[in-house]
Each structure stands twice: as C-alpha cells, then as structure tokens.
Coordinates of C-alpha atoms and ligand atoms in Angstrom, one line a residue:
M212 CA 0.0 0.0 0.0
Y213 CA 3.0 2.3 0.5
Q214 CA 5.2 3.4 -2.3
S215 CA 8.9 3.1 -1.7
F216 CA 11.8 5.3 -2.9
I217 CA 15.4 4.2 -3.1
G218 CA 18.4 6.3 -4.0
L219 CA 22.0 5.0 -3.9
E220 CA 25.3 6.7 -3.4
V221 CA 28.0 4.4 -4.7
H222 CA 31.7 5.1 -4.0
I223 CA 34.2 3.6 -6.3
H224 CA 38.0 3.6 -6.0
L225 CA 39.5 4.6 -9.2
L226 CA 42.4 2.5 -10.5
T227 CA 44.9 5.4 -10.6
K228 CA 48.4 4.5 -9.6
T229 CA 48.7 7.5 -7.3
K230 CA 46.3 9.3 -5.0
V231 CA 44.0 12.0 -6.3
F232 CA 45.8 15.1 -4.9
C233 CA 49.4 13.8 -4.2
R234 CA 51.9 11.4 -5.7
C235 CA 51.5 8.7 -3.0
R236 CA 51.0 5.1 -4.2
S237 CA 47.3 4.1 -4.2
A238 CA 47.1 0.4 -3.3
F239 CA 45.2 -1.9 -1.1
G240 CA 46.8 -4.0 1.6
D241 CA 50.2 -2.3 2.0
E242 CA 51.8 -1.9 5.4
P243 CA 49.8 0.7 7.3
N244 CA 50.8 4.3 7.0
T245 CA 53.5 3.7 4.4
N246 CA 51.7 5.4 1.5
V247 CA 51.5 8.9 3.1
C248 CA 53.0 12.3 2.6
P249 CA 52.5 15.8 3.9
V250 CA 49.7 16.5 1.4
C251 CA 47.5 13.5 2.2
M252 CA 48.3 13.9 5.9
G253 CA 47.0 17.4 5.8
Y254 CA 50.1 19.3 7.0
P255 CA 49.8 23.0 7.1
G256 CA 51.0 24.9 4.0
V257 CA 51.0 22.0 1.5
L258 CA 49.3 22.2 -1.8
P259 CA 47.2 19.6 -3.5
T260 CA 47.5 19.0 -7.3
L261 CA 44.8 17.3 -9.3
N262 CA 45.7 13.8 -10.7
L263 CA 44.5 14.2 -14.3
E264 CA 44.1 10.4 -14.7
A265 CA 41.6 10.4 -11.8
M266 CA 39.6 13.2 -13.6
R267 CA 39.8 11.2 -16.8
M268 CA 38.5 8.0 -15.3
G269 CA 35.8 9.9 -13.4
C270 CA 34.6 11.4 -16.7
I271 CA 34.7 8.0 -18.4
V272 CA 32.2 6.7 -15.9
A273 CA 30.2 9.9 -16.1
R274 CA 29.9 9.5 -19.9
A275 CA 29.1 5.8 -19.6
L276 CA 26.3 6.8 -17.3
N277 CA 25.1 9.3 -19.9
C278 CA 26.0 12.3 -17.8
T279 CA 26.9 15.7 -19.1
I280 CA 30.4 16.9 -18.4
P281 CA 30.2 20.6 -17.6
E282 CA 32.4 23.2 -19.2
R283 CA 33.7 24.1 -15.8
T284 CA 34.0 21.7 -12.9
W285 CA 35.7 22.4 -9.5
F286 CA 36.3 21.2 -6.0
E287 CA 34.9 22.2 -2.6
R288 CA 35.9 21.6 0.9
K289 CA 33.5 19.5 2.9
Q290 CA 34.1 20.3 6.6
Y291 CA 33.9 17.7 9.2
F292 CA 35.9 16.6 12.2
Y293 CA 36.8 13.0 12.5
P294 CA 40.1 11.3 13.0
D295 CA 40.0 9.5 9.6
M296 CA 40.6 12.9 8.0
T297 CA 43.5 14.9 9.3
K298 CA 42.7 18.1 7.5
N299 CA 39.3 18.3 9.1
Y300 CA 37.8 18.7 5.7
Q301 CA 37.5 16.5 2.6
I302 CA 38.2 17.8 -0.8
S303 CA 35.1 16.9 -2.8
Q304 CA 32.8 18.4 -5.4
F305 CA 29.5 20.1 -4.7
A306 CA 28.3 22.9 -7.0
S307 CA 29.6 21.6 -10.3
P308 CA 30.5 17.9 -10.2
L309 CA 32.3 16.4 -13.2
G310 CA 29.2 14.4 -14.3
Q311 CA 25.6 15.6 -14.2
R312 CA 22.1 14.4 -14.9
G313 CA 22.6 11.0 -16.5
C314 CA 20.8 7.7 -16.4
L315 CA 21.4 3.9 -16.3
E316 CA 18.9 1.5 -17.8
L317 CA 18.4 -1.6 -15.8
E318 CA 17.3 -4.7 -17.7
G319 CA 17.4 -8.3 -16.5
S320 CA 16.0 -10.2 -13.5
G321 CA 16.5 -9.8 -9.8
T322 CA 17.8 -12.4 -7.4
D323 CA 14.2 -13.3 -6.6
G324 CA 13.6 -14.0 -10.3
T325 CA 11.3 -11.0 -11.0
P326 CA 12.0 -9.2 -14.2
I327 CA 13.6 -5.7 -13.9
K328 CA 13.3 -3.0 -16.4
K329 CA 13.8 0.5 -15.3
K330 CA 15.6 3.7 -16.1
V331 CA 17.4 5.1 -13.1
R332 CA 18.3 8.7 -13.3
I333 CA 21.8 9.6 -12.2
K334 CA 21.9 12.9 -10.3
E335 CA 25.7 13.3 -10.5
C336 CA 29.1 11.8 -10.3
H337 CA 31.7 13.7 -8.3
L338 CA 35.4 13.2 -7.6
E339 CA 36.7 13.3 -4.1
E340 CA 39.4 11.9 -1.8
D341 CA 38.8 8.9 0.4
A342 CA 39.4 9.1 4.1
G343 CA 41.8 6.9 6.2
K344 CA 40.7 3.6 7.7
M345 CA 39.9 3.2 11.3
I346 CA 40.3 -0.2 13.0
H347 CA 38.6 -0.5 16.3
T348 CA 40.1 -3.1 18.6
G349 CA 38.8 -3.4 22.2
T350 CA 39.5 -0.1 23.9
V351 CA 41.8 1.4 21.2
S352 CA 41.3 2.6 17.7
L353 CA 44.0 2.3 15.1
L354 CA 44.4 4.5 12.1
D355 CA 45.8 3.7 8.7
Y356 CA 46.1 6.7 6.4
N357 CA 47.1 4.7 3.3
R358 CA 43.6 5.1 2.0
A359 CA 43.5 8.9 2.8
G360 CA 43.5 10.7 -0.4
V361 CA 42.8 7.7 -2.7
S362 CA 40.7 8.7 -5.8
L363 CA 37.1 8.1 -5.1
L364 CA 34.3 8.7 -7.5
E365 CA 30.8 9.0 -5.9
I366 CA 27.8 8.2 -8.1
V367 CA 24.5 9.5 -6.8
T368 CA 21.2 8.3 -8.2
E369 CA 17.8 9.9 -7.9
P370 CA 15.4 8.0 -5.7
D371 CA 14.0 6.0 -8.7
M372 CA 14.3 2.4 -7.4
E373 CA 11.6 0.7 -5.4
T374 CA 12.9 -2.7 -4.2
G375 CA 16.0 -4.1 -2.6
E376 CA 16.3 -6.4 -5.7
E377 CA 16.4 -3.4 -8.1
A378 CA 19.1 -1.7 -6.0
E379 CA 21.1 -4.9 -5.9
F380 CA 20.8 -5.2 -9.6
F381 CA 21.9 -1.6 -10.0
I382 CA 25.0 -2.2 -8.0
Q383 CA 25.8 -5.4 -10.0
Q384 CA 25.3 -3.7 -13.3
L385 CA 27.4 -0.7 -12.2
R386 CA 30.1 -2.9 -10.9
R387 CA 30.3 -4.8 -14.2
M388 CA 30.4 -1.5 -16.1
V389 CA 33.3 0.0 -14.2
R390 CA 35.2 -3.2 -14.5
Y391 CA 34.6 -3.1 -18.3
L392 CA 35.8 0.4 -18.4
E393 CA 38.9 -0.7 -16.4
V394 CA 38.6 2.2 -14.0
C395 CA 37.7 0.2 -10.8
D396 CA 38.4 -3.4 -9.8
G397 CA 34.9 -3.6 -8.2
N398 CA 36.2 -5.5 -5.3
M399 CA 33.5 -4.9 -2.7
E400 CA 35.2 -7.0 0.1
E401 CA 38.3 -4.7 -0.2
G402 CA 36.1 -1.6 -0.2
S403 CA 36.8 -0.6 -3.8
L404 CA 33.1 -0.3 -4.3
R405 CA 30.8 0.6 -1.4
A406 CA 27.3 1.9 -1.3
D407 CA 25.1 4.0 1.0
A408 CA 21.4 3.2 0.4
N409 CA 18.7 5.7 1.0
V410 CA 15.1 4.7 1.4
S411 CA 11.8 6.2 2.3
I412 CA 8.2 5.1 2.0
N413 CA 5.0 7.1 1.6
L414 CA 1.4 6.8 0.6
P415 CA 1.0 6.8 -3.2
G416 CA 0.8 10.3 -4.6
Q417 CA 2.4 11.9 -1.5
G418 CA 5.9 12.1 -2.9
L419 CA 9.1 11.1 -1.0
G420 CA 8.9 10.1 2.6
K421 CA 11.4 10.7 5.5
K422 CA 14.6 9.1 4.4
V423 CA 16.8 6.7 6.2
E424 CA 20.3 6.1 5.0
I425 CA 22.0 2.8 5.4
K426 CA 25.7 3.5 5.4
N427 CA 28.7 1.6 4.1
L428 CA 27.3 -1.5 2.6
N429 CA 30.1 -3.6 1.2
S430 CA 28.1 -6.3 -0.7
S431 CA 25.3 -6.0 -3.2
R432 CA 23.4 -8.7 -1.2
F433 CA 23.5 -6.5 1.9
V434 CA 22.1 -3.6 -0.1
R435 CA 19.2 -5.8 -1.0
L436 CA 18.7 -7.3 2.5
G437 CA 19.2 -3.9 4.2
L438 CA 16.7 -2.1 2.0
N439 CA 14.0 -4.7 2.2
Y440 CA 14.4 -4.8 5.9
E441 CA 14.0 -1.0 6.1
I442 CA 11.0 -1.0 3.9
R443 CA 9.4 -3.6 6.2
R444 CA 10.4 -1.7 9.3
Q445 CA 9.1 1.6 8.1
T446 CA 5.9 0.0 6.9
E447 CA 5.3 -1.4 10.4
L448 CA 6.0 2.0 12.0
L449 CA 3.6 3.8 9.7
N450 CA 0.9 1.1 10.1
A451 CA 1.2 1.5 13.9
G452 CA 0.5 5.2 13.5
R453 CA 4.1 6.2 14.3
T454 CA 6.6 8.2 12.2
V455 CA 9.9 7.4 10.7
V456 CA 12.9 9.2 12.2
Q457 CA 15.2 10.6 9.5
E458 CA 18.5 9.0 10.5
T459 CA 21.6 7.1 9.4
R460 CA 21.5 3.4 10.2
L461 CA 24.0 0.5 9.7
W462 CA 23.4 -3.0 8.5
N463 CA 24.1 -5.6 11.1
E464 CA 25.0 -8.8 9.1
N465 CA 24.9 -11.0 12.2
R466 CA 21.5 -10.0 13.2
D467 CA 20.1 -9.4 9.7
E468 CA 18.7 -6.0 10.7
T469 CA 19.5 -2.3 10.5
V470 CA 20.5 -0.5 13.7
P471 CA 20.6 3.3 14.3
M472 CA 24.0 5.0 13.9
R473 CA 23.3 8.8 14.1
Q474 CA 20.7 11.4 13.3
K475 CA 21.3 12.7 9.8
E476 CA 23.4 15.8 9.3
N477 CA 22.4 17.9 6.3
A478 CA 24.4 19.7 3.6
Q479 CA 24.6 23.0 5.6
D480 CA 26.4 21.2 8.4
Y481 CA 29.3 20.6 6.1
R482 CA 29.9 24.3 5.2
Y483 CA 31.0 23.6 1.7
F484 CA 33.1 26.3 0.2
P485 CA 35.3 26.3 -3.0
E486 CA 38.7 24.8 -2.5
P487 CA 41.0 27.7 -3.0
D488 CA 44.1 25.6 -3.6
L489 CA 42.8 23.9 -6.8
P490 CA 42.0 25.7 -10.0
V491 CA 38.7 25.3 -11.9
F492 CA 39.0 22.4 -14.3
C493 CA 37.9 23.2 -17.9
P494 CA 37.9 20.0 -20.0
D495 CA 39.5 20.8 -23.4
P496 CA 38.9 18.9 -26.6
A497 CA 42.0 16.8 -26.2
F498 CA 40.9 15.8 -22.7
L499 CA 37.4 15.0 -23.9
A500 CA 38.9 12.9 -26.7
S501 CA 40.9 10.9 -24.2
V502 CA 37.7 10.3 -22.3
D503 CA 36.0 9.1 -25.5
R504 CA 38.9 6.7 -26.1
G505 CA 38.2 5.1 -22.7
L506 CA 34.6 4.2 -23.6
V507 CA 34.2 0.6 -24.7
E508 CA 31.1 -1.4 -25.7
L509 CA 29.3 -2.0 -22.4
P510 CA 27.8 -5.4 -21.2
P511 CA 24.2 -4.9 -22.2
A512 CA 25.1 -3.8 -25.7
R513 CA 27.7 -6.5 -26.0
L514 CA 25.4 -9.2 -24.8
K515 CA 22.8 -8.3 -27.5
R516 CA 25.5 -8.2 -30.2
L517 CA 27.1 -11.5 -29.2
T518 CA 23.7 -13.3 -29.2
A519 CA 22.8 -11.9 -32.6
E520 CA 26.2 -12.2 -34.2
Y521 CA 27.2 -15.7 -33.0
A522 CA 23.9 -17.3 -32.4
I523 CA 24.9 -18.4 -28.9
T524 CA 22.2 -18.6 -26.3
E525 CA 21.3 -15.6 -24.2
E526 CA 22.5 -17.5 -21.1
Q527 CA 25.9 -18.3 -22.7
A528 CA 26.2 -14.7 -23.8
G529 CA 25.3 -13.4 -20.3
L530 CA 27.9 -15.6 -18.7
I531 CA 30.6 -14.7 -21.2
C532 CA 29.8 -11.0 -21.0
D533 CA 30.1 -11.0 -17.2
E534 CA 33.8 -10.3 -17.6
K535 CA 35.3 -8.2 -20.4
T536 CA 38.3 -10.5 -20.5
A537 CA 36.1 -13.5 -21.2
A538 CA 34.1 -11.7 -23.9
D539 CA 37.4 -10.5 -25.5
Y540 CA 38.8 -14.0 -25.3
F541 CA 35.7 -15.6 -26.8
E542 CA 35.6 -13.2 -29.8
A543 CA 39.3 -13.6 -30.5
A544 CA 39.1 -17.4 -30.4
V545 CA 36.1 -17.5 -32.7
K546 CA 37.8 -15.2 -35.1
A547 CA 40.8 -17.5 -35.2
A548 CA 38.8 -20.7 -35.6
A549 CA 36.6 -19.2 -38.3
A550 CA 39.4 -17.4 -40.1
P551 CA 39.2 -17.9 -43.8
A552 CA 41.4 -21.0 -44.3
E553 CA 40.9 -24.3 -45.8
K554 CA 39.7 -26.1 -42.7
A555 CA 38.1 -23.1 -40.9
L556 CA 34.8 -23.7 -39.1
A557 CA 31.6 -21.9 -39.8
K558 CA 31.4 -18.9 -37.4
K559 CA 28.4 -20.2 -35.5
D560 CA 29.8 -23.7 -35.1
A561 CA 33.1 -22.2 -33.8
A562 CA 31.2 -19.9 -31.5
D563 CA 29.1 -22.7 -30.0
R564 CA 32.2 -24.9 -29.4
I565 CA 34.3 -22.1 -28.0
A566 CA 31.5 -20.9 -25.7
K567 CA 31.2 -24.4 -24.3
W568 CA 34.9 -24.7 -23.7
I569 CA 35.1 -21.3 -22.0
L570 CA 32.0 -21.9 -19.8
S571 CA 33.0 -25.4 -18.6
D572 CA 36.5 -26.8 -18.9
I573 CA 38.4 -23.5 -19.1
K574 CA 36.3 -22.1 -16.2
H575 CA 37.1 -25.1 -14.0
L576 CA 40.8 -24.9 -15.0
L577 CA 41.0 -21.2 -14.0
H578 CA 39.3 -22.0 -10.8
K579 CA 41.6 -24.9 -10.1
E580 CA 44.7 -22.8 -10.7
G581 CA 43.3 -19.9 -8.7
L582 CA 43.3 -17.5 -11.6
S583 CA 41.0 -14.6 -11.6
G584 CA 40.2 -14.4 -15.3
L585 CA 41.0 -15.3 -18.8
D586 CA 43.6 -12.4 -19.1
S587 CA 45.9 -14.5 -16.9
F588 CA 45.2 -17.8 -18.7
A589 CA 48.3 -19.1 -20.4
L590 CA 46.5 -20.6 -23.4
S591 CA 46.0 -17.9 -26.1
P592 CA 42.7 -17.6 -27.9
S593 CA 44.3 -18.8 -31.2
R594 CA 45.6 -22.0 -29.5
L595 CA 42.2 -22.7 -28.1
A596 CA 41.0 -22.3 -31.7
S597 CA 43.4 -24.9 -33.0
L598 CA 42.3 -27.3 -30.3
V599 CA 38.7 -26.8 -31.3
L600 CA 39.6 -27.3 -34.9
M601 CA 41.3 -30.6 -34.2
Q602 CA 38.3 -31.8 -32.3
A603 CA 35.8 -30.6 -35.0
Q604 CA 37.8 -32.5 -37.6
G605 CA 37.5 -35.7 -35.6
R606 CA 41.2 -35.9 -34.9
L607 CA 40.8 -35.7 -31.1
T608 CA 38.3 -37.4 -28.7
G609 CA 36.6 -35.3 -26.1
K610 CA 38.6 -36.8 -23.3
L611 CA 42.0 -36.3 -24.9
A612 CA 40.9 -32.8 -26.0
K613 CA 40.5 -32.0 -22.3
Q614 CA 43.9 -33.4 -21.5
T615 CA 45.4 -31.4 -24.3
L616 CA 43.9 -28.3 -23.0
E617 CA 45.4 -28.8 -19.6
L618 CA 48.8 -29.5 -21.0
A619 CA 48.7 -26.6 -23.5
A620 CA 47.8 -24.3 -20.7
A621 CA 50.4 -25.6 -18.3
E622 CA 53.2 -25.8 -20.8
D623 CA 52.2 -22.8 -22.9
K624 CA 52.5 -25.0 -25.9
D625 CA 50.7 -25.4 -29.3
P626 CA 48.0 -28.0 -28.9
E627 CA 48.9 -29.5 -32.3
L628 CA 52.4 -30.1 -31.0
I629 CA 51.1 -31.8 -27.8
V630 CA 48.8 -34.1 -29.7
R631 CA 51.6 -35.1 -32.1
E632 CA 54.2 -35.7 -29.3
H633 CA 51.8 -37.8 -27.3
H634 CA 50.3 -39.6 -30.3
W635 CA 46.9 -38.6 -29.2
E636 CA 45.4 -38.3 -32.6
Q637 CA 42.1 -40.1 -32.7
I638 CA 42.0 -43.5 -34.4
T639 CA 39.3 -43.6 -36.9
D640 CA 40.4 -46.4 -39.1
P641 CA 37.7 -49.1 -38.8
A642 CA 40.1 -51.9 -39.6
L643 CA 42.5 -50.8 -36.9
I644 CA 39.8 -50.5 -34.3
A645 CA 38.3 -53.8 -35.3
E646 CA 41.6 -55.5 -34.6
T647 CA 41.6 -54.1 -31.0
A648 CA 37.9 -55.0 -30.6
R649 CA 38.7 -58.6 -31.6
E650 CA 41.4 -58.8 -28.9
V651 CA 39.1 -57.4 -26.3
L652 CA 36.3 -59.8 -27.2
A653 CA 38.8 -62.7 -26.9
Q654 CA 39.6 -61.6 -23.4
E655 CA 36.0 -60.8 -22.4
K656 CA 34.4 -64.1 -23.4
T657 CA 31.8 -64.1 -20.7
T658 CA 30.5 -60.6 -21.5
A659 CA 30.6 -61.3 -25.2
G660 CA 28.8 -64.6 -24.7
E661 CA 26.1 -63.0 -22.6
L662 CA 25.5 -60.4 -25.2
Q663 CA 25.1 -63.0 -27.8
G664 CA 23.0 -65.3 -25.7
P665 CA 19.4 -65.2 -24.6
G666 CA 20.1 -63.0 -21.6
A667 CA 20.6 -60.1 -24.0
E668 CA 16.9 -59.5 -24.1
N669 CA 17.1 -57.2 -21.1
E670 CA 17.7 -53.8 -22.8
K671 CA 19.4 -52.1 -19.8
R672 CA 21.7 -55.0 -19.1
R673 CA 22.6 -55.2 -22.7
K674 CA 23.5 -51.5 -22.8
T675 CA 25.7 -51.8 -19.7
L676 CA 27.6 -54.8 -21.1
F677 CA 28.0 -53.1 -24.4
A678 CA 29.3 -49.9 -22.9
Y679 CA 31.7 -52.0 -20.9
L680 CA 33.2 -53.5 -24.0
V681 CA 33.4 -50.1 -25.8
G682 CA 35.2 -48.8 -22.7
K683 CA 37.7 -51.7 -22.9
V684 CA 38.4 -50.9 -26.5
L685 CA 39.0 -47.2 -25.8
A686 CA 41.2 -48.1 -22.9
A687 CA 43.2 -50.5 -25.0
T688 CA 43.9 -47.6 -27.5
G689 CA 44.8 -45.1 -24.8
G690 CA 41.5 -43.4 -25.2
R691 CA 42.3 -42.7 -28.9
A692 CA 39.7 -44.8 -30.7
D693 CA 36.7 -43.1 -32.0
P694 CA 34.0 -44.3 -29.6
K695 CA 31.3 -44.5 -32.3
I696 CA 33.4 -46.6 -34.6
A697 CA 34.5 -48.8 -31.7
G698 CA 30.8 -49.5 -30.9
E699 CA 30.1 -50.3 -34.6
Q700 CA 33.0 -52.7 -34.8
I701 CA 32.0 -54.5 -31.6
Q702 CA 28.5 -54.9 -32.8
K703 CA 29.7 -56.3 -36.1
L704 CA 32.0 -58.8 -34.4
L705 CA 29.4 -60.0 -32.0
K706 CA 27.1 -60.9 -34.8
N707 CA 29.9 -62.3 -36.7
P708 CA 32.8 -63.4 -34.4
A709 CA 36.1 -63.7 -36.0
P710 CA 37.2 -67.1 -37.2
P711 CA 39.9 -68.7 -35.0
P712 CA 43.3 -67.9 -36.4
Ligands
ADP242 P1 21.7 14.5 1.3 O1 21.8 15.9 1.1 O2 21.0 14.1 2.6 O3 22.9 13.7 1.1 P2 20.8 14.0 -1.3 O4 19.7 14.9 -1.9 O5 22.2 14.3 -1.7 O6 20.7 14.0 0.2 O7 20.5 12.5 -1.7 C1 21.3 11.5 -1.3 C2 20.7 10.2 -1.8 O8 19.5 10.0 -1.2 C3 20.4 10.3 -3.3 O9 20.7 9.0 -3.8 C4 18.9 10.5 -3.3 O10 18.3 9.9 -4.5 C5 18.4 9.8 -2.1 N1 17.2 10.5 -1.5 C6 17.1 11.7 -1.2 N2 15.9 11.9 -0.6 C7 15.3 10.7 -0.5 C8 14.0 10.3 0.0 N3 13.2 11.1 0.6 N4 13.8 8.9 0.0 C9 14.7 8.1 -0.6 N5 15.8 8.5 -1.1 C10 16.2 9.8 -1.1
ZN243 ZN1 50.3 11.6 -0.1
MG244 MG1 24.4 13.9 -0.4

C-alpha cells in the first residue's frame, strides 16, 4: 500500500596508480601508514595538485552513465571533524561535479527472479578523496592513512528504485560496467566499491517520505537485504501510527537488521566552500577525446550483439559478458577458428564450441589454478581455436581434448604439437579399431557370450555390457579410438565373431 523510494550513493576507488591530490601510491593491503606524505596527511601549508588520470577515469564513468560533463568543474571543501581525515575537511565536489544528470537502464532479472526493467536517473558523479581507515580493537582505535587521499568517485542516483532487488541489480550492473571500463576493480570486500542506500516510503501520490540512509554496505546482497528490511520496518512503523525518524543506520549482518547510527546531518552542516588551492578544471577537446577513447562497448550492448552475431544462447552470452576479459577472449578465439582458411569452421559452429569450452573446462581450470580471469590464462585464444579445430575435424576425442587443453595451458604450448608428441590423434580407421575389438572380445568371453546369448533381451543389461566393451576398446587404445566406430565394430564382431586364427 505504500510506495517506496530508493536512491543510492555508490563510491568507487579509481584505479589510478597514485592518489587524487598527491603522488603517494594508491594500493590496497600495504603496510599501514607507508603510503603517506604531507599532502594527504594534511600538514599546514602544503598544496594539492589534481591527478588528471583520476579526472579522466571519473569522466569516463560519467559518460558511460550518460551524464553531461560541464564546461567548468571544480572542488569544494566539505568540513567535518573525525580522526580519519587529518585536515578536518575532505576535498570533494558540490556545486559543479564532473558528471551531471545521466541515467542507467536496468534490464534483467532480480535475485528473486522477478524481471527488472527500469531507467534510473543519475543525479551526479563527483570526484573526491577517500578518508583513512579506522580499525577498532577493544579499547583502542588504530588509524591507517594509506587510504586517505585515494581517488574516489561518488555516483549519486535519484530515488528511482523501489525494491532491494532493483538496488542490488543496479550495483551489480554498475560494478560490471566500471570493470569493463577498467577504472575500478569492483572488489567490494576490499572496499573498492561501497554503497550508501537511502530509502523512504509514503502513501501513493504523496511524494518522497522521510529518508533513512543505510551506510557503508560492502556487498550487493547487503544492499538488498538492508533495503528490504528497512521497507518492512518503516511500513510497520507507519501502520502502527508512528513516524519514521530521519537518520543514518547500519546493517548488522549477524542479526540481519539495521541499527541506528546517528541522526542525519544535512548539507549545511558541512559548510561547503570552494577549494582555494585547486583551479577550476575546464575540459578541453584533447581531454574529452581521451575520455572518449576510454569508452568501450558495455555489457548490455555486447550481450545483445554476441547473441545476434554468433547465435549463442542468451544464457551463454550473459555468462561470457560478465567479464570483459572473457568476452574478448571468446571473440578472439572464434575469429581464429573461423578465419578464412581451408579447414576453418563456420562462425556459428566455432562460437558454439568455444562458448562451451570457456564456460565449462576452461572455467574449471581457471578455478583450479586460482586464476581470476582469462587475461591470466596461459593458453592464447588462437591456441584454443586450434584445439577446437582438431576436435571438430574428428582428430581428437573429447577426453583427450581436455587433457590437451590442460597441458597446453600448463606448458604454454601449441595443442597441435602436444597431440603429435603424445600420439593422441584419434584413431578412426575401422580396420585398426576392429583389430583391437577382436582382442578385447577374446579376453572378455563371458561378456561377449552373454551379449550373444538369450540374456541379451534385457535392454538395460545389454547397454551396460555393451558400454563396458566399448570402454575396454577405448582403454586399449589409450583413449584414442573413436567411440562411435568402436561401438560399430564390436556390434559387427558380436554378430559375426572372428574365425579362429
Ligand atoms: P543528502 O543531502 O541528505 O545527502 P541528497 O539529496 O544528496 O541527500 O540525496 C542523497 C541520496 O538519497 C540520493 O541518492 C537521493 O536519491 C536519495 N534520497 C534523497 N531523498 C530521498 C528520500 N526522501 N527517499 C529516498 N531516497 C532519497
Ligand atoms: Zn600523499
Ligand atoms: Mg548527499
């Protein structure tokens, strides 16, 4: 009966090598307080200088979110007192952020299976510096300023979402997007992407309600759970004739509920004023061109293209497009396998085979080796293509193809070479296979006899026995015999056993 409104503020760490206003290294997990200098420690009299790469990456995200980049963008000081920020103010953007009024189209389905199709307006994207990290242990709090001054882009949406599932989907889609753009690693556990979720409810037609902000959510699942919990809590309050207190809350993952943190401050409290130490930034054509060069085909568009161009299923395309490295690898491998050559495969045939390799055996192999993605996989796309070709030409059984894949990846070697060295080429010569089959039948007299006798009426039993014999033939050839031909030869021999020599 109530309408709900959800707006997100997502913070992403930009993958700049150095911090946003000084030259300190920007990295996660270094020894505490080693990546610091007078600028990011806020010593008096030091001057910040803008890291242009941070500005460029921020503008790339802004453009990907269909935002306008203003002709003039600048920085403000956001005043607050807290030990994680030694200057007592954070350099941020307020009046003219680098990205303004954009949108992101959500299309897909939520974790609960309901379809999602919605255009979420983006209010703005602004560049700022991150604060240090506080670690609370018992009665003391420790401070690590390595993160202080790290480039942070904040993306603020309008309150256009309505369910936890939509907000979760937004985060997932945004995460995939920034990874595609190679401006953020999207690692939520390490805090490279964190979200504050704002939510209010109201009677339909009454506009926005009193908003509650759930701060510092470091997983998209918590965004969903926290928001859905809040919608329930606020509904119960209103139903009981009470009011919602405008406040900041935290998600308690052990108790699966939000708990109050503080009453909400408002913008006035921060006393924003222009940062006098940084000039206004006016993007020139060369800068804007460098932003354009950073824009790549994004997942939703790529998914549609891959489905149409390669005739793979939407599910396959969805999985492949999850990671840009996988989509790039897939397209490169198909191109190699379908390259105009005598034995090239039809593009769709190649695509189908390669998609299957990537989504099963290669995926398992990456997992086994603890590799994060196909960019760190030793087997190049063209070598996968040559493996796929051998298999398509009937020169390699499925099982040996898998073994070849593993070796090719481990030894960084041409699959053709591996197959030749190990004599793994599939045996397809019926006469040769018949010879082995004859030997097997001579050894497996009982089984052969049962198959030929009256007991063979039981279909299931017959199949088991038959498969057993085929297995024996394959084993005797080191797995190289074509299983289909082996079956045919056994069948022939059973009807017509070989005359004694
Ligand atoms: P503040 O000044 O309190 O930070 P903003 O206007 O900057 O508020 O909005 C912060 C986020 O909260 C935005 O994502 C916005 O969409 C969302 N938001 C603002 N008001 C509401 C509301 N009443 N209900 C739900 N979300 C809201
Ligand atoms: Zn520094
Ligand atoms: Mg705000």
